[in-house]
mmCIF file with all atom_site columns, C-alpha atoms in Angstrom:
data_model
loop_
_atom_site.group_PDB
_atom_site.id
_atom_site.type_symbol
_atom_site.label_atom_id
_atom_site.label_alt_id
_atom_site.label_comp_id
_atom_site.label_asym_id
_atom_site.label_entity_id
_atom_site.label_seq_id
_atom_site.pdbx_PDB_ins_code
_atom_site.Cartn_x
_atom_site.Cartn_y
_atom_site.Cartn_z
_atom_site.occupancy
_atom_site.B_iso_or_equiv
_atom_site.pdbx_formal_charge
_atom_site.auth_seq_id
_atom_site.auth_comp_id
_atom_site.auth_asym_id
_atom_site.auth_atom_id
_atom_site.pdbx_PDB_model_num
ATOM 1   C CA . MET A 1 1   ? 108.509 107.432 28.598 1.00 59.00 ? 1   MET A CA 1
ATOM 2   C CA . ARG A 1 2   ? 105.075 108.720 26.945 1.00 61.00 ? 2   ARG A CA 1
ATOM 3   C CA . ARG A 1 3   ? 104.243 105.801 25.978 1.00 57.00 ? 3   ARG A CA 1
ATOM 4   C CA . HIS A 1 4   ? 105.225 104.359 30.279 1.00 60.00 ? 4   HIS A CA 1
ATOM 5   C CA . LEU A 1 5   ? 103.510 107.762 31.229 1.00 58.00 ? 5   LEU A CA 1
ATOM 6   C CA . ARG A 1 6   ? 100.207 106.541 29.758 1.00 53.00 ? 6   ARG A CA 1
ATOM 7   C CA . THR A 1 7   ? 100.059 103.593 32.187 1.00 53.00 ? 7   THR A CA 1
ATOM 8   C CA . HIS A 1 8   ? 99.741  105.760 34.891 1.00 58.00 ? 8   HIS A CA 1
ATOM 9   C CA . SER A 1 9   ? 96.892  108.047 33.741 1.00 58.00 ? 9   SER A CA 1
ATOM 10  C CA . ASP A 1 10  ? 93.568  106.605 33.512 1.00 62.00 ? 10  ASP A CA 1
ATOM 11  C CA . GLN A 1 11  ? 92.751  107.047 29.766 1.00 76.00 ? 11  GLN A CA 1
ATOM 12  C CA . LYS A 1 12  ? 92.588  103.848 28.188 1.00 78.00 ? 12  LYS A CA 1
ATOM 13  C CA . ARG A 1 13  ? 92.488  104.525 24.670 1.00 85.00 ? 13  ARG A CA 1
ATOM 14  C CA . TYR A 1 14  ? 92.549  100.714 23.162 1.00 87.00 ? 14  TYR A CA 1
ATOM 15  C CA . LEU A 1 15  ? 88.716  98.877  23.517 1.00 88.00 ? 15  LEU A CA 1
ATOM 16  C CA . CYS A 1 16  ? 88.103  95.206  22.789 1.00 83.00 ? 16  CYS A CA 1
ATOM 17  C CA . ALA A 1 17  ? 85.366  94.852  20.142 1.00 86.00 ? 17  ALA A CA 1
ATOM 18  C CA . VAL A 1 18  ? 84.148  92.059  21.797 1.00 80.00 ? 18  VAL A CA 1
ATOM 19  C CA . CYS A 1 19  ? 83.905  92.223  25.323 1.00 80.00 ? 19  CYS A CA 1
ATOM 20  C CA . GLY A 1 20  ? 84.250  96.096  26.292 1.00 82.00 ? 20  GLY A CA 1
ATOM 21  C CA . ASN A 1 21  ? 87.537  95.596  28.255 1.00 84.00 ? 21  ASN A CA 1
ATOM 22  C CA . LYS A 1 22  ? 90.093  99.163  28.075 1.00 88.00 ? 22  LYS A CA 1
ATOM 23  C CA . PHE A 1 23  ? 93.486  99.003  27.648 1.00 86.00 ? 23  PHE A CA 1
ATOM 24  C CA . HIS A 1 24  ? 96.955  101.216 27.843 1.00 87.00 ? 24  HIS A CA 1
ATOM 25  C CA . ARG A 1 25  ? 98.487  99.765  24.747 1.00 88.00 ? 25  ARG A CA 1
ATOM 26  C CA . ARG A 1 26  ? 97.575  98.406  22.015 1.00 90.00 ? 26  ARG A CA 1
ATOM 27  C CA . GLU A 1 27  ? 99.977  94.936  22.324 1.00 89.00 ? 27  GLU A CA 1
ATOM 28  C CA . ASN A 1 28  ? 97.860  94.033  25.437 1.00 87.00 ? 28  ASN A CA 1
ATOM 29  C CA . LEU A 1 29  ? 94.628  94.941  23.892 1.00 86.00 ? 29  LEU A CA 1
ATOM 30  C CA . GLU A 1 30  ? 95.942  92.227  20.567 1.00 88.00 ? 30  GLU A CA 1
ATOM 31  C CA . ARG A 1 31  ? 96.930  89.516  23.299 1.00 85.00 ? 31  ARG A CA 1
ATOM 32  C CA . HIS A 1 32  ? 93.127  89.958  25.301 1.00 82.00 ? 32  HIS A CA 1
ATOM 33  C CA . GLU A 1 33  ? 91.615  89.636  22.101 1.00 85.00 ? 33  GLU A CA 1
ATOM 34  C CA . ARG A 1 34  ? 93.353  86.465  21.319 1.00 83.00 ? 34  ARG A CA 1
ATOM 35  C CA . MET A 1 35  ? 91.305  85.086  23.741 1.00 78.00 ? 35  MET A CA 1
ATOM 36  C CA . HIS A 1 36  ? 88.524  85.679  22.355 1.00 78.00 ? 36  HIS A CA 1
ATOM 37  C CA . THR A 1 37  ? 89.682  84.844  18.732 1.00 83.00 ? 37  THR A CA 1
ATOM 38  C CA . GLY A 1 38  ? 91.755  81.428  20.274 1.00 82.00 ? 38  GLY A CA 1
ATOM 39  C CA . GLU A 1 39  ? 93.995  82.172  17.873 1.00 86.00 ? 39  GLU A CA 1
ATOM 40  C CA . LYS A 1 40  ? 97.647  80.521  18.404 1.00 88.00 ? 40  LYS A CA 1
ATOM 41  C CA . PRO A 1 41  ? 100.314 82.651  17.220 1.00 90.00 ? 41  PRO A CA 1
ATOM 42  C CA . PHE A 1 42  ? 103.183 80.742  19.456 1.00 90.00 ? 42  PHE A CA 1
ATOM 43  C CA . THR A 1 43  ? 104.554 77.476  18.332 1.00 92.00 ? 43  THR A CA 1
ATOM 44  C CA . CYS A 1 44  ? 106.941 74.360  19.914 1.00 91.00 ? 44  CYS A CA 1
ATOM 45  C CA . GLY A 1 45  ? 109.754 74.146  17.550 1.00 92.00 ? 45  GLY A CA 1
ATOM 46  C CA . VAL A 1 46  ? 109.989 70.377  19.078 1.00 89.00 ? 46  VAL A CA 1
ATOM 47  C CA . CYS A 1 47  ? 106.759 69.093  19.607 1.00 90.00 ? 47  CYS A CA 1
ATOM 48  C CA . GLY A 1 48  ? 103.664 71.661  17.633 1.00 90.00 ? 48  GLY A CA 1
ATOM 49  C CA . ARG A 1 49  ? 102.561 72.232  20.625 1.00 89.00 ? 49  ARG A CA 1
ATOM 50  C CA . ARG A 1 50  ? 100.482 75.775  20.517 1.00 88.00 ? 50  ARG A CA 1
ATOM 51  C CA . PHE A 1 51  ? 99.864  79.682  22.152 1.00 85.00 ? 51  PHE A CA 1
ATOM 52  C CA . THR A 1 52  ? 98.420  82.406  22.767 1.00 84.00 ? 52  THR A CA 1
ATOM 53  C CA . ARG A 1 53  ? 101.624 84.361  24.038 1.00 86.00 ? 53  ARG A CA 1
ATOM 54  C CA . ASN A 1 54  ? 105.432 84.149  23.694 1.00 89.00 ? 54  ASN A CA 1
ATOM 55  C CA . ASN A 1 55  ? 105.823 83.399  27.421 1.00 88.00 ? 55  ASN A CA 1
ATOM 56  C CA . LEU A 1 56  ? 103.875 80.908  27.891 1.00 88.00 ? 56  LEU A CA 1
ATOM 57  C CA . LEU A 1 57  ? 105.927 79.563  24.528 1.00 91.00 ? 57  LEU A CA 1
ATOM 58  C CA . ILE A 1 58  ? 109.380 80.116  26.410 1.00 92.00 ? 58  ILE A CA 1
ATOM 59  C CA . ASN A 1 59  ? 107.902 78.295  30.114 1.00 88.00 ? 59  ASN A CA 1
ATOM 60  C CA . HIS A 1 60  ? 107.156 75.469  27.677 1.00 89.00 ? 60  HIS A CA 1
ATOM 61  C CA . MET A 1 61  ? 110.392 74.642  26.421 1.00 92.00 ? 61  MET A CA 1
ATOM 62  C CA . ARG A 1 62  ? 112.313 74.871  29.370 1.00 90.00 ? 62  ARG A CA 1
ATOM 63  C CA . ARG A 1 63  ? 110.376 71.507  29.306 1.00 88.00 ? 63  ARG A CA 1
ATOM 64  C CA . HIS A 1 64  ? 111.678 70.560  26.688 1.00 89.00 ? 64  HIS A CA 1
ATOM 65  C CA . THR A 1 65  ? 115.461 71.600  28.013 1.00 92.00 ? 65  THR A CA 1
ATOM 66  C CA . GLY A 1 66  ? 114.845 70.795  30.914 1.00 91.00 ? 66  GLY A CA 1
ATOM 67  C CA . GLU A 1 67  ? 116.097 74.920  32.201 1.00 93.00 ? 67  GLU A CA 1
ATOM 68  C CA . ARG A 1 68  ? 114.267 75.193  35.515 1.00 93.00 ? 68  ARG A CA 1
ATOM 69  C CA . PRO A 1 69  ? 115.637 79.231  36.039 1.00 94.00 ? 69  PRO A CA 1
ATOM 70  C CA . TYR A 1 70  ? 113.660 80.455  39.587 1.00 92.00 ? 70  TYR A CA 1
ATOM 71  C CA . THR A 1 71  ? 114.636 78.678  42.610 1.00 92.00 ? 71  THR A CA 1
ATOM 72  C CA . CYS A 1 72  ? 113.408 78.235  45.675 1.00 89.00 ? 72  CYS A CA 1
ATOM 73  C CA . SER A 1 73  ? 116.124 80.037  48.357 1.00 89.00 ? 73  SER A CA 1
ATOM 74  C CA . LEU A 1 74  ? 114.773 78.029  50.925 1.00 85.00 ? 74  LEU A CA 1
ATOM 75  C CA . CYS A 1 75  ? 114.793 74.925  49.701 1.00 86.00 ? 75  CYS A CA 1
ATOM 76  C CA . PRO A 1 76  ? 116.352 73.249  46.541 1.00 87.00 ? 76  PRO A CA 1
ATOM 77  C CA . ALA A 1 77  ? 112.874 73.310  44.261 1.00 88.00 ? 77  ALA A CA 1
ATOM 78  C CA . ALA A 1 78  ? 113.314 74.694  40.892 1.00 90.00 ? 78  ALA A CA 1
ATOM 79  C CA . TYR A 1 79  ? 110.796 75.364  38.072 1.00 89.00 ? 79  TYR A CA 1
ATOM 80  C CA . VAL A 1 80  ? 110.631 76.736  34.745 1.00 89.00 ? 80  VAL A CA 1
ATOM 81  C CA . SER A 1 81  ? 108.283 79.814  35.537 1.00 87.00 ? 81  SER A CA 1
ATOM 82  C CA . LYS A 1 82  ? 107.578 82.515  37.789 1.00 87.00 ? 82  LYS A CA 1
ATOM 83  C CA . TYR A 1 83  ? 104.099 81.173  38.577 1.00 81.00 ? 83  TYR A CA 1
ATOM 84  C CA . GLY A 1 84  ? 105.713 77.940  39.414 1.00 82.00 ? 84  GLY A CA 1
ATOM 85  C CA . LEU A 1 85  ? 108.048 79.528  42.190 1.00 83.00 ? 85  LEU A CA 1
ATOM 86  C CA . THR A 1 86  ? 105.233 81.761  43.514 1.00 79.00 ? 86  THR A CA 1
ATOM 87  C CA . VAL A 1 87  ? 102.814 79.149  43.804 1.00 72.00 ? 87  VAL A CA 1
ATOM 88  C CA . HIS A 1 88  ? 106.470 76.685  46.139 1.00 80.00 ? 88  HIS A CA 1
ATOM 89  C CA . THR A 1 89  ? 106.967 79.692  47.814 1.00 79.00 ? 89  THR A CA 1
ATOM 90  C CA . ALA A 1 90  ? 103.516 80.126  49.338 1.00 74.00 ? 90  ALA A CA 1
ATOM 91  C CA . SER A 1 91  ? 103.487 76.659  50.761 1.00 76.00 ? 91  SER A CA 1
ATOM 92  C CA . HIS A 1 92  ? 106.865 77.526  53.038 1.00 77.00 ? 92  HIS A CA 1
ATOM 93  C CA . LYS A 1 93  ? 104.768 80.148  54.974 1.00 75.00 ? 93  LYS A CA 1
ATOM 94  C CA . ARG A 1 94  ? 102.722 76.955  56.016 1.00 68.00 ? 94  ARG A CA 1
ATOM 95  C CA . GLN A 1 95  ? 102.998 75.227  59.359 1.00 62.00 ? 95  GLN A CA 1
ATOM 96  C CA . VAL A 1 96  ? 104.636 71.539  58.951 1.00 65.00 ? 96  VAL A CA 1
ATOM 97  C CA . PRO A 1 97  ? 105.045 69.771  61.859 1.00 69.00 ? 97  PRO A CA 1
ATOM 98  C CA . PHE A 1 98  ? 105.542 66.918  60.384 1.00 74.00 ? 98  PHE A CA 1
ATOM 99  C CA . GLY A 1 99  ? 109.127 65.981  59.421 1.00 78.00 ? 99  GLY A CA 1
ATOM 100 C CA . CYS A 1 100 ? 110.280 62.987  58.077 1.00 78.00 ? 100 CYS A CA 1
ATOM 101 C CA . LEU A 1 101 ? 113.792 61.507  59.923 1.00 76.00 ? 101 LEU A CA 1
ATOM 102 C CA . LEU A 1 102 ? 115.083 59.900  57.302 1.00 72.00 ? 102 LEU A CA 1
ATOM 103 C CA . CYS A 1 103 ? 114.886 62.657  54.244 1.00 78.00 ? 103 CYS A CA 1
ATOM 104 C CA . GLY A 1 104 ? 114.561 65.817  56.237 1.00 79.00 ? 104 GLY A CA 1
ATOM 105 C CA . MET A 1 105 ? 111.064 66.234  54.581 1.00 81.00 ? 105 MET A CA 1
ATOM 106 C CA . LYS A 1 106 ? 108.016 68.425  56.210 1.00 79.00 ? 106 LYS A CA 1
ATOM 107 C CA . PHE A 1 107 ? 104.488 68.620  55.721 1.00 75.00 ? 107 PHE A CA 1
ATOM 108 C CA . ALA A 1 108 ? 101.719 70.089  56.567 1.00 68.00 ? 108 ALA A CA 1
ATOM 109 C CA . ALA A 1 109 ? 99.277  67.339  56.317 1.00 70.00 ? 109 ALA A CA 1
ATOM 110 C CA . LYS A 1 110 ? 99.842  63.872  58.527 1.00 73.00 ? 110 LYS A CA 1
ATOM 111 C CA . GLY A 1 111 ? 98.079  61.688  55.477 1.00 73.00 ? 111 GLY A CA 1
ATOM 112 C CA . LYS A 1 112 ? 101.023 63.320  53.233 1.00 75.00 ? 112 LYS A CA 1
ATOM 113 C CA . PHE A 1 113 ? 103.368 62.619  56.181 1.00 76.00 ? 113 PHE A CA 1
ATOM 114 C CA . ARG A 1 114 ? 102.214 59.529  56.487 1.00 74.00 ? 114 ARG A CA 1
ATOM 115 C CA . GLY A 1 115 ? 102.203 58.534  52.575 1.00 72.00 ? 115 GLY A CA 1
ATOM 116 C CA . HIS A 1 116 ? 106.028 60.169  52.145 1.00 75.00 ? 116 HIS A CA 1
ATOM 117 C CA . VAL A 1 117 ? 106.976 57.414  55.286 1.00 71.00 ? 117 VAL A CA 1
ATOM 118 C CA . CYS A 1 118 ? 105.593 54.746  53.612 1.00 68.00 ? 118 CYS A CA 1
ATOM 119 C CA . ASN A 1 119 ? 107.298 55.103  50.401 1.00 68.00 ? 119 ASN A CA 1
ATOM 120 C CA . HIS A 1 120 ? 111.044 55.072  52.387 1.00 65.00 ? 120 HIS A CA 1
ATOM 121 C CA . SER A 1 121 ? 109.949 51.920  52.859 1.00 59.00 ? 121 SER A CA 1
ATOM 122 C CA . LEU A 1 122 ? 107.823 50.606  49.702 1.00 54.00 ? 122 LEU A CA 1
ATOM 123 C CA . GLU A 1 123 ? 105.367 49.795  51.588 1.00 53.00 ? 123 GLU A CA 1
ATOM 124 C CA . ARG A 1 124 ? 101.874 49.441  49.649 1.00 56.00 ? 124 ARG A CA 1
ATOM 125 C CA . LEU A 1 125 ? 99.095  49.138  50.757 1.00 66.00 ? 125 LEU A CA 1
ATOM 126 C CA . HIS A 1 126 ? 96.288  49.482  48.347 1.00 76.00 ? 126 HIS A CA 1
ATOM 127 C CA . ALA A 1 127 ? 96.323  47.559  45.097 1.00 78.00 ? 127 ALA A CA 1
ATOM 128 C CA . CYS A 1 128 ? 93.694  47.608  42.420 1.00 82.00 ? 128 CYS A CA 1
ATOM 129 C CA . HIS A 1 129 ? 92.353  45.046  41.742 1.00 84.00 ? 129 HIS A CA 1
ATOM 130 C CA . LEU A 1 130 ? 91.676  45.411  37.728 1.00 84.00 ? 130 LEU A CA 1
ATOM 131 C CA . CYS A 1 131 ? 95.675  45.647  37.242 1.00 81.00 ? 131 CYS A CA 1
ATOM 132 C CA . PRO A 1 132 ? 98.561  45.324  38.733 1.00 77.00 ? 132 PRO A CA 1
ATOM 133 C CA . ALA A 1 133 ? 99.200  49.123  40.238 1.00 78.00 ? 133 ALA A CA 1
ATOM 134 C CA . ASN A 1 134 ? 98.967  49.663  44.418 1.00 74.00 ? 134 ASN A CA 1
ATOM 135 C CA . PHE A 1 135 ? 99.314  52.415  46.367 1.00 72.00 ? 135 PHE A CA 1
ATOM 136 C CA . ILE A 1 136 ? 99.909  53.367  49.841 1.00 66.00 ? 136 ILE A CA 1
ATOM 137 C CA . GLN A 1 137 ? 96.883  56.437  50.281 1.00 70.00 ? 137 GLN A CA 1
ATOM 138 C CA . LYS A 1 138 ? 93.644  54.693  50.006 1.00 76.00 ? 138 LYS A CA 1
ATOM 139 C CA . TYR A 1 139 ? 92.919  57.896  47.991 1.00 75.00 ? 139 TYR A CA 1
ATOM 140 C CA . HIS A 1 140 ? 94.971  57.553  45.200 1.00 78.00 ? 140 HIS A CA 1
ATOM 141 C CA . LEU A 1 141 ? 93.941  53.611  44.327 1.00 81.00 ? 141 LEU A CA 1
ATOM 142 C CA . ARG A 1 142 ? 90.396  55.833  43.564 1.00 80.00 ? 142 ARG A CA 1
ATOM 143 C CA . SER A 1 143 ? 91.634  57.945  41.590 1.00 75.00 ? 143 SER A CA 1
ATOM 144 C CA . HIS A 1 144 ? 93.411  55.477  39.770 1.00 80.00 ? 144 HIS A CA 1
ATOM 145 C CA . LEU A 1 145 ? 90.399  53.716  39.360 1.00 81.00 ? 145 LEU A CA 1
ATOM 146 C CA . ILE A 1 146 ? 88.185  56.149  37.454 1.00 75.00 ? 146 ILE A CA 1
ATOM 147 C CA . THR A 1 147 ? 91.449  55.532  34.893 1.00 75.00 ? 147 THR A CA 1
ATOM 148 C CA . HIS A 1 148 ? 89.133  52.279  34.121 1.00 80.00 ? 148 HIS A CA 1
ATOM 149 C CA . SER A 1 149 ? 86.394  53.966  34.002 1.00 78.00 ? 149 SER A CA 1
ATOM 150 C CA . ASN A 1 150 ? 86.822  56.617  31.111 1.00 75.00 ? 150 ASN A CA 1
ATOM 151 C CA . GLU A 1 151 ? 84.908  58.819  32.984 1.00 79.00 ? 151 GLU A CA 1
ATOM 152 C CA . ASN A 1 152 ? 85.803  62.055  32.858 1.00 78.00 ? 152 ASN A CA 1
ATOM 153 C CA . PRO A 1 153 ? 83.951  64.643  33.364 1.00 80.00 ? 153 PRO A CA 1
ATOM 154 C CA . HIS A 1 154 ? 85.795  68.147  34.443 1.00 82.00 ? 154 HIS A CA 1
ATOM 155 C CA . ARG A 1 155 ? 87.076  69.835  32.013 1.00 85.00 ? 155 ARG A CA 1
ATOM 156 C CA . CYS A 1 156 ? 90.352  72.101  31.355 1.00 86.00 ? 156 CYS A CA 1
ATOM 157 C CA . ASN A 1 157 ? 88.349  75.590  29.206 1.00 84.00 ? 157 ASN A CA 1
ATOM 158 C CA . VAL A 1 158 ? 91.875  76.416  28.014 1.00 84.00 ? 158 VAL A CA 1
ATOM 159 C CA . CYS A 1 159 ? 93.450  73.354  26.368 1.00 86.00 ? 159 CYS A CA 1
ATOM 160 C CA . GLN A 1 160 ? 90.296  71.077  26.985 1.00 85.00 ? 160 GLN A CA 1
ATOM 161 C CA . LYS A 1 161 ? 91.962  68.409  28.047 1.00 86.00 ? 161 LYS A CA 1
ATOM 162 C CA . ALA A 1 162 ? 89.804  66.075  30.686 1.00 83.00 ? 162 ALA A CA 1
ATOM 163 C CA . PHE A 1 163 ? 89.862  65.027  34.169 1.00 80.00 ? 163 PHE A CA 1
ATOM 164 C CA . GLY A 1 164 ? 88.241  62.150  35.389 1.00 77.00 ? 164 GLY A CA 1
ATOM 165 C CA . ARG A 1 165 ? 88.694  63.821  39.668 1.00 75.00 ? 165 ARG A CA 1
ATOM 166 C CA . ARG A 1 166 ? 88.544  67.771  40.391 1.00 78.00 ? 166 ARG A CA 1
ATOM 167 C CA . PRO A 1 167 ? 91.447  68.628  41.837 1.00 77.00 ? 167 PRO A CA 1
ATOM 168 C CA . ALA A 1 168 ? 93.506  66.315  38.589 1.00 81.00 ? 168 ALA A CA 1
ATOM 169 C CA . LEU A 1 169 ? 91.755  69.497  36.794 1.00 80.00 ? 169 LEU A CA 1
ATOM 170 C CA . VAL A 1 170 ? 92.884  72.058  39.428 1.00 82.00 ? 170 VAL A CA 1
ATOM 171 C CA . LYS A 1 171 ? 96.409  70.463  39.813 1.00 83.00 ? 171 LYS A CA 1
ATOM 172 C CA . HIS A 1 172 ? 96.776  70.368  35.686 1.00 84.00 ? 172 HIS A CA 1
ATOM 173 C CA . ILE A 1 173 ? 95.673  74.341  36.146 1.00 82.00 ? 173 ILE A CA 1
ATOM 174 C CA . ARG A 1 174 ? 97.995  75.232  38.650 1.00 82.00 ? 174 ARG A CA 1
ATOM 175 C CA . VAL A 1 175 ? 101.281 73.770  36.468 1.00 81.00 ? 175 VAL A CA 1
ATOM 176 C CA . SER A 1 176 ? 99.935  73.924  32.989 1.00 76.00 ? 176 SER A CA 1
ATOM 177 C CA . GLU A 1 177 ? 101.497 76.948  31.023 1.00 71.00 ? 177 GLU A CA 1
ATOM 178 C CA . HIS A 1 178 ? 98.263  78.509  30.403 1.00 66.00 ? 178 HIS A CA 1
ATOM 179 C CA . ALA A 1 179 ? 97.608  78.632  34.541 1.00 57.00 ? 179 ALA A CA 1
ATOM 180 C CA . GLU A 1 180 ? 97.433  82.215  33.615 1.00 61.00 ? 180 GLU A CA 1
ATOM 181 C CA . GLU A 1 181 ? 94.687  82.361  31.231 1.00 60.00 ? 181 GLU A CA 1
ATOM 182 C CA . HIS A 1 182 ? 92.375  80.906  33.867 1.00 51.00 ? 182 HIS A CA 1
#
């Protein structure tokens, strides 16, 4: 009880020696310090990937098991993390004027809707001239062409994974286990 009451006071007794941030609890300071040291004490027993926090490991393990405990109350979507569900739920609050008559999916953007409709007919309009790949939308062809160039100027500052296009990096940050570290 005493520990809980401290969270309501302004007294933060634990100071980070690197950046000066203060914390109510020693555990929070230790977790914060791992950002500075890069220490990742939590290891996946399946693939060996390491994490700074136990909850990130738990979310990662769900990818191996297929468990998706966070389900949307408005549609069948399910996620491995509460954060993933929160991001998804926000999409329901936006207007979605374009509805597919074949499957009922709804879209806020006309371009996404048209691309989805093409999926039903398997119509692929934009072909790669370097390999057999083809795409519904020109944007996806442009994104794909970067894979042939080996240019990856956009880098995640947590895991150092590199991407050819900024939207791919943004998506990686949004859906990855370490999204909270950005």
